[in-house]
Each structure stands twice: as C-alpha cells, then as structure tokens.
Amino acid sequence: MNLEIQKRALTTVIRDDLDALVVLWPAQDAELTQSKEPIAALVKSATLHGDFDHKPGALLSLYAQAGVKTRHLVIVSVADGMPAQVRTAVNAAWVALKSVKIKRLGVHAAFDVSAKILQVAATALADASYSYTHTFSQPKPRALKWVTFSTPTVNAEQRRAVVYAQALVSGVEVAKEWANRPANHATPSMLADAAKSIAKGGSFKCEVMGPKEVTKLGMGAFLAVARGSVEPLRFIVMRYNGAPSSQAPVVLVGKGITFDTGGISMKPAPEMDEMKFDMCGAASVLGVFKALGELKPALNVVGLIPATENMPDAAAVKPGDVVTSMSGQTIEILNTDAEGRLVLCDALTYAERFKPQAVIDIATLTGACVIALGGVRSGLFSNDDALAQTIQLAGEASGDTCWRMPLDEDYAEGLKSRFADVANVAGRQAGAVTAAKFLQRFASRFPWAHLDIAGTAWRSGAAKGATGRPVALLLQYLLIQAEQKSLKMPASRRV
Ligand code: BES
Ligand code: MN
Ligand code: ZN
C-alpha cells in the first residue's frame, strides 16, 4: 500500500479521478460549518435533519454526487478526532465501501490533522484492507494500492508521519502475512528465505544457520525442541547497520515455533490449528526489519530468530530429559510444551556476542499471559527500569500497548529442579511470570526485556488472524533510540 500526502482543498479533491473518496469530518469546526462549499452545506443539512449525528463512524454515503468526480464518496465523522475515534471512522468508511473495488483511495481530512492522527488513519486503513489470500486457489495481491491523504495545510511533521506510516504498514503487513500462513506454508526454511529476501530488499545482511552450525554453537535447548521434527531448524541472524559499528546494537529475538503441537506433552485437539501462530514473535521481527529497510534510521539492530516446529516423534525430547543450553546451564525439560523458552534461552545467550545496548525478546510464550492481560496489552518483563519505561512509552505512543509485570525472585522458586540447574516449568500459578523468570537466567549480561504477545499477536474466532502486533511498538521504540543517539552526537554529524 502506497501512501502520500498532498496539500489540497476539498473543493479540488472532489475533482480527482479516484475509485473512492473518504472525507473525515470533525464534530466541531466553525470554519467548515460556515463554509459555502457544497459538501459542507450537505453535511450541515444532514445534521439539521438528524441524519448525521457526529458520533465517531457516523456516515453519509453518497453515490454519483453532482460536482464530485468519483462515484463513491463517503463522509465519515471522526467526532473529536481522538485516535480511537479516527480508527472507528476509518473502519466504518471501509465497511461502507466494501462492495467497491478500490485501487486508488483518497482520504481528505477536512481539519487540521496531526501527525499522530495521520498515522492512526493509515494503519487503520491498512489493517481493514488487508486480506489473506496466499493459500487460496487464486491468490490475489491486495486491491488497495494507493492512498492519497489530503489536507488544507501540510507541514514537515505530517510528511514525516506519512513516510513513517508507510514503512510501518509494510512492516505490519509482512508480520501478518507470515503469521497467517499455515505451518506447511511457513516452515523454518521458508521463514529463513523470507528473511533473506527482506534483507536483500533493504540492503542489509542476513545469515541463516542450520542444525550443523547450531550444534556447533552448543545450543542444546534449541536442538532439543527441534529433535521431533522432520523440518530442519533454522537460526536466522539479520543485521541492519544504520549507524557506525562502534554503536552498540539493539537485539530483537523472535520466537519462531512454526507449529507447536506441544511435543510429547501434547496439546488437546481443539484450536490446535492456532499454534501455527506460535511464530508471531519471529514474524514481528521480520516486519520490523522490513520497516527498517524502508526507513533507514541511524541505528544498529540485530534480529535473531530461532525457528523450528515442536513435534512429537520417536526422536522427540521426552519429559524428564536434561539438556545443556549454550550458556552451560542444564535444563530439566519437565514439559515439552514449554518449548518457547528453550529456543529463546539459547538465542539470548547468542545475543551476548553483539555486546548489545538492549535485548528484547518477543514471544507467544504463555497461555497464562492471555488469561492475565487478554488481547489488549502485551506482557512486558524487564531487568532494567529505564528500558522498561521506554518500551512502555513506545507502546502508548504507537497505540500498541503493553503492561509491566513483576520479576520478584520468589517467583523462581518453582523452577528448581532435583536433576538439573533449572526446570523448564514451574507450577500453574503465575505462568507468564515463571516463564519470564526462566528467560531472565539467560539475560544477566545485558539490559533485557521480554514481551509476551500470546494474547495480542492474533485473534481467535470468526475474525481469526494475525494482528501484526507488536511491530508498531518495536518500531516506535527503535526510532526513539535513533533519535536519542542523534541528539547525543555532535551537531556536525547529525543527518
Ligand atoms: N505457544 C504456547 C503458548 C500459548 C498458548 C500461546 C495458548 C497462546 C495460546 C507455549 O509454547 C505453551 O505451550 N506454553 C505452555 C506453558 C506451560 C506448559 C508451562 C502454556 O502456556 O500452557
Ligand atoms: Mn508450547
Ligand atoms: Zn509455543
């Protein structure tokens, strides 16, 4: 989806050759209400007759209106223009235009629209117009190709917001697409190929390791999970270098379980299909790198994806087996369904070699996190208050929110093992926290944060599908980092 912004008056936009035009209408705008402009007059009349009530998403759907070039004109109320209201309005407009084949869409904001609101409108539109078609007999590319925003005045900040939104929506789309693909269409090798092609498109580096290299690295925990699958594991390392190599990178680690049966500790049949989404962490890392390749910010980012299936098999790891992780710590695998932490712990140890300024892992890690926070906020855990605060802030700013959870040492009690340094599961209580406590043991050498996205990365039920979260949060976090770094640099080196 291509986004652009133009400085235009509504009187000229209505003469454009578009497949449809959406006009975002604010509740309070003296100038607009007094305007003699025909559309303003129309809204005024509809309001007087009680046919347009200025609630968010209220619509006036017009067909072949005199003086308007496009046949499809939708005027939609954004009420007070708050982010949630704009999202509602854009969704309502898209539903109203459902039966229209739209390639070129115009979105006119009949008011002074902020950078943030432009971003909200763009992401809501991208979200609403995405449809998964990859495994249908006639896969179709997305219909909506061009979105032209127009407003009466355009400043530099708004232009930047549109460039940012463009990168964000392509990143989110990559994340959704790979997360939605069924496990037999998104194997570890296919994820690796996707990473390579994203790296090529953004001209950065991508290295892919297989079982041989991972064995050599001593990743006994990752290897234990992969043992039960005939699909060979892949360890994907992406490196985006937008800053001098002296600058410590941020490392993103995405859980890439392309299908989670639970292994020998097998999951029950109902909804097991949803475990194809167990690579949403990995998909979000791919999405972030897609966006980085487009935006080219001045910072260094490493992306690590341990990718494998978790399958039961004669060769599969068994409950009670003890394996040695790359860190040297031994792990008693009491439940083979707690596999995410096993692949992540070795990737976290691997992250040490980059001497990172921060490491963030992203994982559909626990059903317990879904119970705790539902689909609204992702769970955030961190051993570093400053890092946690910045991530929370990035969440609020992007609308892709998270909530910090505790890491008291007392929560680690249940992870004690009689047969190894640590067990991979504790009891039923506080499952999201005990999983994080397990990971924390492998993250002592750097500021670390863990995002449990089990509740936020996809929706179940009729609207089943990936949400593309938390690409927006991560990208926002990274851009905050880039900004802070450039402010610390001498002015002469700023770009
Ligand atoms: N991928 C699952 C977590 C999950 C479950 C995400 C349901 C979304 C919905 C993870 O690998 C898992 O199976 N976790 C177990 C851990 C338990 C065995 C300690 C869980 O949450 O039940
Ligand atoms: Mn599992
Ligand atoms: Zn899992």
Coordinates of C-alpha atoms and ligand atoms in Angstrom, one line a residue:
M1 CA 0.0 0.0 0.0
N2 CA 1.5 3.3 -1.1
L3 CA 0.8 6.4 0.9
E4 CA 1.2 10.0 0.0
I5 CA 0.0 13.3 1.3
Q6 CA -1.0 16.4 -0.6
K7 CA -1.9 20.0 0.4
R8 CA -5.4 20.3 -1.1
A9 CA -8.7 21.9 -0.5
L10 CA -11.8 19.7 -0.5
T11 CA -13.1 21.7 -3.5
T12 CA -10.3 20.5 -5.7
V13 CA -10.0 16.9 -4.2
I14 CA -13.6 16.2 -5.3
R15 CA -12.5 16.7 -8.9
D16 CA -9.8 14.0 -8.7
D17 CA -10.0 10.7 -10.6
L18 CA -10.3 8.3 -7.7
D19 CA -12.0 5.0 -7.1
A20 CA -13.4 6.4 -3.9
L21 CA -13.1 9.4 -1.6
V22 CA -13.4 9.4 2.1
V23 CA -13.8 12.7 3.9
L24 CA -13.0 12.7 7.6
W25 CA -15.4 15.1 9.2
P26 CA -14.8 16.7 12.6
A27 CA -17.6 17.4 15.0
Q28 CA -16.6 20.9 15.9
D29 CA -15.3 23.1 13.1
A30 CA -16.7 26.6 12.9
E31 CA -14.9 27.3 9.6
L32 CA -16.2 24.2 7.9
T33 CA -19.8 24.6 9.1
Q34 CA -19.9 28.2 7.8
S35 CA -18.3 27.3 4.5
K36 CA -20.5 27.6 1.4
E37 CA -18.6 24.7 -0.1
P38 CA -21.3 22.2 -1.4
I39 CA -20.2 19.2 0.7
A40 CA -20.1 21.3 3.9
A41 CA -23.6 22.5 3.0
L42 CA -24.7 18.9 2.5
V43 CA -23.3 17.9 5.9
K44 CA -25.0 20.9 7.5
S45 CA -28.3 19.9 6.0
A46 CA -27.9 16.3 7.0
T47 CA -27.1 17.4 10.6
L48 CA -30.1 19.6 10.7
H49 CA -32.4 16.8 9.6
G50 CA -30.8 14.4 12.2
D51 CA -29.3 12.2 9.5
F52 CA -25.7 12.8 10.6
D53 CA -25.0 12.8 14.3
H54 CA -21.3 13.4 14.5
K55 CA -20.7 10.3 16.6
P56 CA -17.4 8.5 15.6
G57 CA -18.1 6.4 12.5
A58 CA -21.4 8.1 11.6
L59 CA -21.7 8.1 7.8
L60 CA -23.1 9.9 4.8
S61 CA -22.6 7.5 1.9
L62 CA -23.1 9.3 -1.5
Y63 CA -23.3 7.9 -5.0
A64 CA -22.5 9.8 -8.2
Q65 CA -22.9 13.2 -6.4
A66 CA -23.0 16.2 -8.7
G67 CA -19.7 18.0 -8.9
V68 CA -17.8 15.0 -7.5
K69 CA -15.7 13.1 -10.0
T70 CA -15.5 9.7 -8.1
R71 CA -18.8 7.8 -7.9
H72 CA -18.1 6.8 -4.3
L73 CA -18.0 9.5 -1.7
V74 CA -18.2 8.7 2.0
I75 CA -18.3 11.4 4.6
V76 CA -17.5 10.0 8.0
S77 CA -17.5 11.6 11.4
V78 CA -14.3 11.5 13.5
A79 CA -16.1 13.2 16.4
D80 CA -13.4 15.0 18.4
G81 CA -10.6 13.4 16.3
M82 CA -9.1 11.2 19.1
P83 CA -7.1 8.2 17.9
A84 CA -9.7 5.6 18.8
Q85 CA -12.5 7.7 17.1
V86 CA -10.4 8.1 13.9
R87 CA -9.8 4.3 13.9
T88 CA -13.6 3.7 14.3
A89 CA -14.3 6.2 11.5
V90 CA -11.8 4.7 9.0
N91 CA -13.2 1.2 9.7
A92 CA -16.8 2.4 9.2
A93 CA -15.9 4.1 5.9
W94 CA -14.1 0.9 4.7
V95 CA -17.1 -1.2 5.6
A96 CA -19.4 1.2 3.7
L97 CA -17.1 0.8 0.6
K98 CA -16.9 -3.0 0.9
S99 CA -18.5 -3.8 -2.4
V100 CA -16.4 -1.3 -4.3
K101 CA -13.2 -2.4 -6.0
I102 CA -10.8 0.3 -4.8
K103 CA -7.3 0.7 -6.1
R104 CA -6.9 4.4 -5.6
L105 CA -8.4 5.9 -2.5
G106 CA -8.5 9.5 -1.5
V107 CA -8.7 10.4 2.2
H108 CA -9.4 14.0 2.9
A109 CA -9.1 15.4 6.4
A110 CA -11.4 18.4 6.5
F111 CA -9.5 19.8 9.5
D112 CA -6.0 20.4 10.9
V113 CA -4.9 16.8 11.2
S114 CA -1.9 15.9 13.5
A115 CA 0.9 13.6 12.5
K116 CA -0.3 11.0 15.0
I117 CA -3.8 11.0 13.6
L118 CA -2.4 10.5 10.1
Q119 CA -0.6 7.5 11.3
V120 CA -3.7 6.1 13.0
A121 CA -5.7 6.6 9.9
A122 CA -3.1 5.0 7.7
T123 CA -2.6 2.0 9.9
A124 CA -6.4 1.5 10.4
L125 CA -6.9 1.6 6.7
A126 CA -4.1 -0.8 6.0
D127 CA -5.5 -3.1 8.7
A128 CA -9.0 -3.0 7.3
S129 CA -8.0 -3.5 3.7
Y130 CA -5.6 -6.4 4.3
S131 CA -6.9 -9.8 3.4
Y132 CA -5.2 -13.1 3.5
T133 CA -5.3 -15.0 0.2
H134 CA -1.9 -16.9 -0.1
T135 CA -3.3 -20.4 0.2
F136 CA -6.5 -19.9 -1.9
S137 CA -6.5 -21.3 -5.5
Q138 CA -6.5 -17.8 -6.9
P139 CA -4.3 -15.7 -4.5
K140 CA -4.8 -12.1 -5.2
P141 CA -2.5 -9.2 -4.4
R142 CA -4.1 -6.6 -2.2
A143 CA -6.6 -4.5 -4.1
L144 CA -5.9 -1.1 -2.4
K145 CA -2.7 0.1 -3.8
W146 CA -2.7 3.9 -3.4
V147 CA -3.9 6.1 -0.6
T148 CA -3.6 9.8 -1.1
F149 CA -4.2 11.8 2.1
S150 CA -5.1 15.4 1.5
T151 CA -5.5 18.3 4.0
P152 CA -5.8 22.0 3.6
T153 CA -2.3 22.6 5.0
V154 CA 0.7 20.2 5.1
N155 CA 3.8 20.7 7.3
A156 CA 7.1 18.8 7.5
E157 CA 5.9 16.8 10.5
Q158 CA 2.9 15.5 8.7
R159 CA 5.1 14.5 5.7
R160 CA 7.4 12.6 8.1
A161 CA 4.4 10.9 9.7
V162 CA 3.3 9.6 6.3
V163 CA 6.8 8.3 5.4
Y164 CA 6.8 6.6 8.8
A165 CA 3.3 5.2 8.4
Q166 CA 4.2 3.8 5.0
A167 CA 7.1 1.8 6.5
L168 CA 5.1 0.8 9.5
V169 CA 2.2 -0.6 7.4
S170 CA 4.6 -2.6 5.2
G171 CA 6.2 -4.0 8.3
V172 CA 2.9 -4.9 9.9
E173 CA 1.7 -6.5 6.6
V174 CA 4.9 -8.7 6.5
A175 CA 4.3 -9.8 10.1
K176 CA 0.6 -10.5 9.5
E177 CA 1.2 -12.4 6.2
W178 CA 3.9 -14.7 7.6
A179 CA 2.0 -15.3 10.8
N180 CA -1.2 -16.1 8.9
R181 CA 0.4 -18.6 6.6
P182 CA -0.3 -22.2 7.7
A183 CA 2.6 -24.2 9.1
N184 CA 3.1 -26.2 5.9
H185 CA 3.5 -22.9 4.0
A186 CA 5.7 -21.2 6.6
T187 CA 8.3 -23.8 7.6
P188 CA 11.6 -22.7 9.3
S189 CA 13.3 -22.8 5.9
M190 CA 10.6 -20.7 4.3
L191 CA 10.9 -18.1 7.2
A192 CA 14.6 -18.1 6.5
D193 CA 14.0 -17.4 2.8
A194 CA 11.6 -14.6 3.7
A195 CA 14.2 -13.1 6.0
K196 CA 16.8 -13.2 3.2
S197 CA 14.5 -11.6 0.7
I198 CA 13.6 -8.8 3.2
A199 CA 17.3 -8.3 3.8
K200 CA 18.0 -8.1 0.1
G201 CA 15.2 -5.6 -0.4
G202 CA 16.5 -3.4 2.4
S203 CA 20.2 -4.0 1.6
F204 CA 21.3 -5.4 4.9
K205 CA 22.8 -8.7 6.0
C206 CA 21.1 -12.0 6.8
E207 CA 22.8 -15.2 7.8
V208 CA 21.0 -18.5 8.1
M209 CA 22.3 -21.4 10.2
G210 CA 21.1 -25.0 10.1
P211 CA 21.3 -27.9 12.5
K212 CA 25.1 -28.4 11.9
E213 CA 26.0 -24.8 12.9
V214 CA 23.6 -24.7 15.8
T215 CA 25.0 -28.0 17.1
K216 CA 28.5 -26.5 16.9
L217 CA 27.3 -23.5 18.9
G218 CA 26.2 -25.8 21.6
M219 CA 22.5 -24.8 21.6
G220 CA 21.3 -27.9 23.3
A221 CA 18.0 -26.4 24.4
F222 CA 17.0 -25.2 20.9
L223 CA 18.2 -28.6 19.4
A224 CA 16.1 -30.5 22.0
V225 CA 12.9 -28.8 20.7
A226 CA 13.8 -29.4 17.0
R227 CA 14.6 -33.2 17.5
G228 CA 11.0 -34.2 17.0
S229 CA 10.5 -32.5 13.6
V230 CA 11.5 -33.6 10.1
E231 CA 11.7 -29.9 9.1
P232 CA 15.2 -28.8 9.8
L233 CA 15.6 -26.0 12.2
R234 CA 16.9 -22.6 11.1
F235 CA 18.6 -19.9 13.1
I236 CA 18.2 -16.6 11.4
V237 CA 20.5 -13.7 12.0
M238 CA 19.6 -10.4 10.5
R239 CA 21.9 -7.3 10.8
Y240 CA 20.7 -3.8 10.0
N241 CA 23.6 -1.3 10.3
G242 CA 22.4 2.2 10.0
A243 CA 25.0 3.7 12.5
P244 CA 28.8 3.4 12.9
S245 CA 29.8 -0.1 14.1
S246 CA 31.1 1.5 17.3
Q247 CA 27.4 1.9 18.3
A248 CA 26.0 -1.0 20.4
P249 CA 23.0 -2.6 18.6
V250 CA 19.6 -3.4 19.9
V251 CA 19.0 -7.1 19.5
L252 CA 15.4 -8.4 18.8
V253 CA 14.8 -12.1 19.4
G254 CA 11.6 -13.5 18.0
K255 CA 10.2 -16.9 19.0
G256 CA 9.8 -18.9 15.7
I257 CA 7.9 -22.0 16.6
T258 CA 6.3 -22.6 13.2
F259 CA 3.9 -25.1 14.8
D260 CA 3.5 -26.0 18.4
T261 CA 1.9 -29.4 19.0
G262 CA 3.2 -29.4 22.5
G263 CA 5.6 -32.3 21.6
I264 CA 5.3 -35.4 23.8
S265 CA 3.4 -33.3 26.3
M266 CA 0.8 -32.8 23.6
K267 CA -1.8 -30.2 23.4
P268 CA -5.5 -31.1 23.1
A269 CA -7.1 -31.0 19.7
P270 CA -9.5 -28.1 19.9
E271 CA -8.0 -24.9 18.5
M272 CA -4.6 -26.6 18.0
D273 CA -4.6 -25.1 14.4
E274 CA -3.9 -21.7 16.1
M275 CA -0.5 -23.0 17.1
K276 CA 0.6 -22.0 13.6
F277 CA 0.7 -18.5 15.1
D278 CA 3.4 -19.6 17.5
M279 CA 5.9 -17.8 15.3
C280 CA 4.3 -14.4 15.7
G281 CA 7.4 -13.2 17.6
A282 CA 9.5 -14.1 14.6
A283 CA 7.0 -12.6 12.2
S284 CA 7.2 -9.3 14.2
V285 CA 11.0 -9.3 13.9
L286 CA 10.7 -9.8 10.1
G287 CA 8.2 -7.0 10.0
V288 CA 10.4 -4.6 11.9
F289 CA 13.3 -5.3 9.6
K290 CA 11.1 -4.7 6.6
A291 CA 10.3 -1.3 8.0
L292 CA 13.9 -0.6 8.9
G293 CA 14.9 -1.3 5.3
E294 CA 12.5 1.3 4.1
L295 CA 13.1 4.0 6.8
K296 CA 16.9 3.5 7.1
P297 CA 17.2 5.1 10.6
A298 CA 20.6 5.8 12.1
L299 CA 21.0 2.8 14.5
N300 CA 22.2 -0.7 14.6
V301 CA 19.7 -3.6 15.0
V302 CA 20.3 -7.3 15.1
G303 CA 17.4 -9.7 14.6
L304 CA 17.6 -13.3 15.9
I305 CA 15.0 -15.9 15.0
P306 CA 15.3 -19.5 16.4
A307 CA 12.9 -21.3 14.1
T308 CA 11.6 -24.9 14.4
E309 CA 8.5 -27.0 14.8
N310 CA 7.6 -28.6 18.1
M311 CA 6.5 -32.1 17.2
P312 CA 6.1 -35.5 18.9
D313 CA 8.1 -38.2 17.4
A314 CA 10.2 -41.3 18.2
A315 CA 13.2 -39.0 18.3
A316 CA 11.5 -36.2 20.2
V317 CA 12.7 -34.9 23.5
K318 CA 10.9 -36.5 26.5
P319 CA 9.6 -35.1 29.8
G320 CA 12.4 -35.5 32.3
D321 CA 15.2 -35.3 29.7
V322 CA 18.0 -33.0 30.8
V323 CA 19.8 -30.9 28.1
T324 CA 22.7 -28.5 28.2
S325 CA 21.9 -25.0 27.0
M326 CA 24.5 -22.8 25.1
S327 CA 25.1 -20.9 28.4
G328 CA 26.2 -24.1 30.1
Q329 CA 23.2 -24.3 32.4
T330 CA 21.5 -27.6 32.3
I331 CA 17.7 -27.8 32.0
E332 CA 15.3 -30.5 33.0
I333 CA 12.5 -30.5 30.4
L334 CA 9.5 -31.4 32.6
N335 CA 7.0 -30.3 29.9
T336 CA 7.9 -30.4 26.2
D337 CA 5.1 -27.8 25.6
A338 CA 7.2 -25.2 27.4
E339 CA 9.4 -25.1 24.3
G340 CA 9.4 -21.4 23.5
R341 CA 11.7 -20.6 26.5
L342 CA 14.0 -23.4 25.3
V343 CA 14.6 -21.9 21.9
L344 CA 14.8 -18.4 23.3
C345 CA 17.3 -19.1 26.0
D346 CA 19.9 -20.2 23.5
A347 CA 19.2 -17.2 21.3
L348 CA 19.6 -14.9 24.3
T349 CA 23.0 -16.4 25.1
Y350 CA 23.9 -16.0 21.4
A351 CA 22.9 -12.3 21.7
E352 CA 25.8 -11.7 24.2
R353 CA 28.3 -11.6 21.3
F354 CA 26.9 -8.4 19.9
K355 CA 27.6 -6.5 23.2
P356 CA 24.1 -5.1 22.9
Q357 CA 22.7 -1.9 24.4
A358 CA 19.5 -3.8 24.9
V359 CA 17.9 -7.2 24.0
I360 CA 14.2 -7.5 23.6
D361 CA 12.6 -10.9 23.0
I362 CA 9.1 -11.2 21.6
A363 CA 7.2 -14.4 22.1
T364 CA 3.8 -16.0 22.1
L365 CA 5.1 -17.6 25.3
T366 CA 2.3 -18.5 27.7
G367 CA -1.5 -19.1 27.8
A368 CA -1.2 -17.6 31.3
C369 CA -0.4 -14.2 29.8
V370 CA -3.7 -14.4 27.7
I371 CA -5.5 -15.0 31.0
A372 CA -3.7 -12.2 32.7
L373 CA -3.9 -9.4 30.1
G374 CA -6.2 -10.7 27.3
G375 CA -5.9 -9.2 23.9
V376 CA -5.4 -5.6 24.9
R377 CA -1.9 -5.2 26.3
S378 CA 1.2 -7.4 25.8
G379 CA 3.0 -8.6 28.9
L380 CA 6.3 -6.7 29.5
F381 CA 9.0 -8.0 31.7
S382 CA 12.4 -6.4 32.2
N383 CA 15.5 -6.5 34.3
D384 CA 16.1 -2.8 33.6
D385 CA 13.8 0.0 34.7
A386 CA 14.9 2.5 32.1
L387 CA 14.4 0.0 29.2
A388 CA 11.0 -1.0 30.6
Q389 CA 10.0 2.6 30.8
T390 CA 11.0 3.4 27.2
I391 CA 9.2 0.3 25.9
Q392 CA 6.0 1.3 27.8
L393 CA 6.3 4.8 26.4
A394 CA 6.7 3.4 22.9
G395 CA 3.6 1.3 23.5
E396 CA 1.5 4.3 24.5
A397 CA 2.8 6.4 21.6
S398 CA 2.1 3.8 19.0
G399 CA -1.2 2.6 20.4
D400 CA 0.4 -0.9 20.6
T401 CA 0.4 -1.1 24.3
C402 CA 2.0 -3.3 27.0
W403 CA 1.9 -3.6 30.7
R404 CA 4.8 -4.3 33.0
M405 CA 4.7 -7.5 35.1
P406 CA 6.8 -8.4 38.1
L407 CA 10.0 -10.5 38.3
D408 CA 10.4 -11.0 42.0
E409 CA 12.9 -13.7 42.8
D410 CA 10.3 -15.6 44.8
Y411 CA 8.6 -16.4 41.5
A412 CA 11.6 -18.5 40.5
E413 CA 11.1 -20.9 43.4
G414 CA 9.0 -23.4 41.3
L415 CA 11.7 -23.6 38.6
K416 CA 14.1 -25.5 41.0
S417 CA 15.0 -29.0 39.8
R418 CA 16.2 -32.1 41.6
F419 CA 18.1 -33.2 38.4
A420 CA 19.4 -30.1 36.7
D421 CA 20.3 -26.4 37.2
V422 CA 16.8 -25.4 36.4
A423 CA 13.4 -26.9 35.3
N424 CA 11.6 -25.5 32.2
V425 CA 8.3 -25.2 34.1
A426 CA 7.0 -24.2 37.5
G427 CA 3.5 -24.8 38.9
R428 CA 0.2 -23.5 37.4
Q429 CA 0.3 -20.2 39.2
A430 CA 1.7 -17.0 37.6
G431 CA 2.7 -18.9 34.5
A432 CA 3.6 -15.8 32.5
V433 CA 5.9 -14.7 35.2
T434 CA 7.6 -18.0 35.8
A435 CA 8.3 -18.3 32.1
A436 CA 9.9 -14.8 32.2
K437 CA 11.9 -15.9 35.3
F438 CA 13.3 -18.8 33.3
L439 CA 14.4 -16.5 30.5
Q440 CA 15.9 -14.0 32.9
R441 CA 18.5 -16.5 33.9
F442 CA 19.9 -16.3 30.3
A443 CA 19.8 -12.5 30.2
S444 CA 22.0 -11.4 33.0
R445 CA 24.7 -9.8 30.8
F446 CA 22.6 -7.0 29.2
P447 CA 19.5 -4.9 29.7
W448 CA 16.8 -7.2 28.7
A449 CA 13.0 -7.0 28.1
H450 CA 10.6 -9.8 27.3
L451 CA 7.3 -9.2 25.5
D452 CA 4.7 -12.0 25.9
I453 CA 2.4 -11.5 23.0
A454 CA 0.4 -14.7 23.3
G455 CA -2.8 -12.6 23.8
T456 CA -2.1 -9.7 21.4
A457 CA -0.5 -11.3 18.3
W458 CA -3.6 -12.9 16.9
R459 CA -7.4 -13.0 17.2
S460 CA -9.4 -16.2 17.6
G461 CA -12.9 -17.0 16.5
A462 CA -14.7 -15.6 13.4
A463 CA -12.0 -12.9 12.8
K464 CA -9.2 -15.4 13.2
G465 CA -5.9 -13.9 12.1
A466 CA -2.7 -12.2 13.0
T467 CA -2.8 -8.6 14.2
G468 CA 0.8 -7.6 13.2
R469 CA 1.5 -6.6 16.8
P470 CA 3.9 -5.6 18.3
V471 CA 5.6 -4.3 15.1
A472 CA 4.3 -0.7 15.9
L473 CA 5.6 -0.8 19.4
L474 CA 9.0 -2.1 18.4
L475 CA 9.5 0.3 15.6
Q476 CA 8.5 3.2 17.8
Y477 CA 11.0 2.0 20.4
L478 CA 13.8 1.8 17.8
L479 CA 13.1 5.2 16.5
I480 CA 13.2 6.7 20.0
Q481 CA 16.6 5.1 20.3
A482 CA 17.8 6.5 16.9
E483 CA 16.5 10.0 17.9
Q484 CA 18.3 9.9 21.3
K485 CA 21.5 8.8 19.8
S486 CA 21.4 11.6 17.1
L487 CA 20.8 14.2 19.8
K488 CA 23.9 13.0 21.8
M489 CA 26.0 13.2 18.6
P490 CA 27.9 16.4 17.8
A491 CA 25.6 18.6 15.6
S492 CA 28.0 18.4 12.7
R493 CA 27.4 14.7 12.5
R494 CA 23.7 14.9 12.6
V495 CA 21.9 13.9 9.5
Ligands
BES1 N1 2.8 -21.4 22.4 C1 2.3 -21.7 23.7 C2 1.7 -20.6 24.5 C3 0.3 -20.2 24.1 C4 -0.8 -21.0 24.5 C5 0.0 -19.1 23.3 C6 -2.1 -20.6 24.1 C7 -1.3 -18.7 23.0 C8 -2.3 -19.5 23.4 C9 3.5 -22.2 24.6 O1 4.5 -22.9 23.9 C10 3.0 -23.1 25.6 O2 2.5 -24.2 25.2 N2 3.0 -22.7 26.9 C11 2.5 -23.5 27.9 C12 3.5 -23.5 29.1 C13 3.2 -24.5 30.1 C14 3.4 -25.9 29.6 C15 4.0 -24.2 31.3 C16 1.2 -22.9 28.3 O3 1.0 -21.7 28.3 O4 0.2 -23.7 28.5
MN2 MN 4.1 -24.9 23.7
ZN3 ZN 4.7 -22.4 22.0

